[in-house]
Structures are given as structure tokens and as C-alpha cells.
């Protein structure tokens, strides 16, 4: 659906060249919710804005539905842009226009007639549950309501792709959840592909199928959300995961400080709920100390990890590790 190849973008600033995006390669499938996570200044907005050429790439190629959009002229670009809706952190609604008029605006630009506009806007208002705010102005709406209007507006032209640049960053946790639920419903019901930029791991956990981590303009890790939580490779990924409220910082565990063997187990789906550890304690003559652990519920399944210290005779410890390896859990001695 979307292929980004060797994409780079530089800016000139004070006579200096800054590479905001460096040699990025990403493939996004149809119907996927693809998250791009990174810290402030990592290049997230620049990258996502290249996808609809709000920002002109310096180098590289972006293919959407088989069309190389980096080569399009203005007219061709306008038609491709109808297929790409976008929402922003600060909603970007027109303050002088009512909710109805904001949603109608892209349809007017597209030359739809009054009846078509009326029927489409009313359908969208029902979809985002804002029928009663039809004639309200943005200033009288809550953040969540404003983002619902922005989503309805982004959907007005029936796009195939929705881009979200920190679409939930200005919202409280409960409102964030409700907006993410709405995005997931849109993906399911309309088969939209959603590219979502965020600096919050919560968002990745709640909604993303796949995720890329961007740092200093470069993608340093890409994986399914599941594998990323199960087996983060880079320090940045680990830090993002431990930023989730319920997590203990895994990085703070130094195996050398323990007498026993320190192991990291990662579980997937139902095995996360099975009492594997208590069975192991019963079967082998070892002592087990739990150093850290967590279960995260992702959109598709749940993943968990547990860091344990195993003490006892070497042979018993080795047998216990073998036992774990046969239980559908990933075991890593750290
Ligand atoms: N128009 C511009 N001119 C010069 N430099 C820019 C411009 N836009 C972005 N940059 C620089 O490019 C880098 C990446 O910026 P970008 O806005 O893409 O980051 P971001 O990951 O979206 O950050 P945030 O989370 O704060 O929104 C930064 O160093 C920024 O200063
Ligand atoms: Mg940004």
C-alpha cells in the first residue's frame, strides 16, 4: 500500500544543512495501523508530511497504491491527496466555521453539490457521534470533540489512508482511548490504512499492528508491535516500553549483581496466563526470585515478560531452563 524507499529530507537552517529524515525504508500494508514513535525532534512530523508531500522529500521514493507520488505534478498530486486524510495534534479546525461547515469544507473544495454535501456530512456527524454539535463552533468543543470533527473532516472525501501526526497528544488518557477506539473502528469498517506518529508508547500498545522507531531521522528498529514488546532490540525501544506506567525499568537490572542465573522470559497470548513459573518451582530444586515483570495487552493479543533470578545447583538450574524452553516461552539468559 505504502512503500517508502531511501527517503531523506534536509532543511537549510542558518547556512547549515540539517537532515531531519535520513534514508528511511518502510513498507505499510493495506488496512494496517502503522505507528512511528520517536522523541521530540526525531523527524516524525517531517517524515509523515512527506507522505502527502506537505513536505517535499530531498531524496528517495514514496509509492502509494503503485503510484510513485514523488514524481507527480500539482494536478496529479491534488487527486492523490483526496485519498489521504490527515489529523493533527492541535486539530487545525477553522474557528470561524461551525462543525458542519468544517466537515463540509473539503467537499466544497472538491465541487460536490449541496445535497451530496448534506448527506455526507450528516452521515459523518452520526459516525463520530456529534449530531448535537452540528451548529457549534470549535471554541465551544472539548479536545476530544474537536478531534472527532477533524477525523470526520479527514474522512469526508472517503480517503484510503489516514495520517495522524500526534492526533491524541493533546488529549487526556481517557479521551485518548476513545479516539484510538474510533480510529480502530474506522480501520475495521472502511479498511483504511492508518499511519500514526506518536511519542507515547501507550498509543502503540493500544492500537498499532506494526511500529517503527525513529531516532535522529533514522529508523532504528521496525517490527510488529507484538515482537517489539516481546523482544525490544534497541535501548530506545526498551526505554519506551519501560515508560509505560506499569513497567519496571528493565534496563536497571544488572545481572552481575545477582548470585543466581538471571533469565528473561517472554510470553505470548495464553501462555502469559499459565502458571508456568509455579510449576517450574514445584518440579525443580531451585529458588526463584522475581526481579521484574509485566503483561501488556496489545490490540491483537497480550505479551508479557518476566525477569527471574534462579538459584540452586547448576544442574537443576539448567534443567529448569530446559523445562521453560519447552513451554512456549522465549527464554534468554541475561
Ligand atoms: N522547516 C524547517 N526548517 C528547518 N528545520 C526544520 C524544519 N522542520 C523541521 N526541522 C528540523 O528537523 C528536525 C525534525 O523535526 P520534526 O518536526 O520532524 O520532529 P518531530 O519528531 O515531529 O518532533 P516533535 O515530537 O517535537 O513534533 C528538527 O531538528 C527540526 O528542528
Ligand atoms: Mg512533530
CSV table of N, CA and C and ligand atoms in Angstrom, one decimal, residues 44-45 165-166, ligand 2:
chain,number,residue,atom,x,y,z
A,44,UNK,N,9.7,12.9,13.1
A,44,UNK,CA,8.4,12.2,12.9
A,44,UNK,C,7.5,13.0,11.9
A,45,UNK,N,7.3,14.3,12.3
A,45,UNK,CA,6.4,15.2,11.5
A,45,UNK,C,6.9,15.3,10.1
A,165,UNK,N,-0.7,12.9,12.9
A,165,UNK,CA,0.5,13.5,13.5
A,165,UNK,C,0.2,13.9,14.9
A,166,UNK,N,0.5,13.0,15.9
A,166,UNK,CA,0.3,13.2,17.3
A,166,UNK,C,-1.2,13.5,17.5
B,2,LIG,MG1,6.2,16.7,15.3
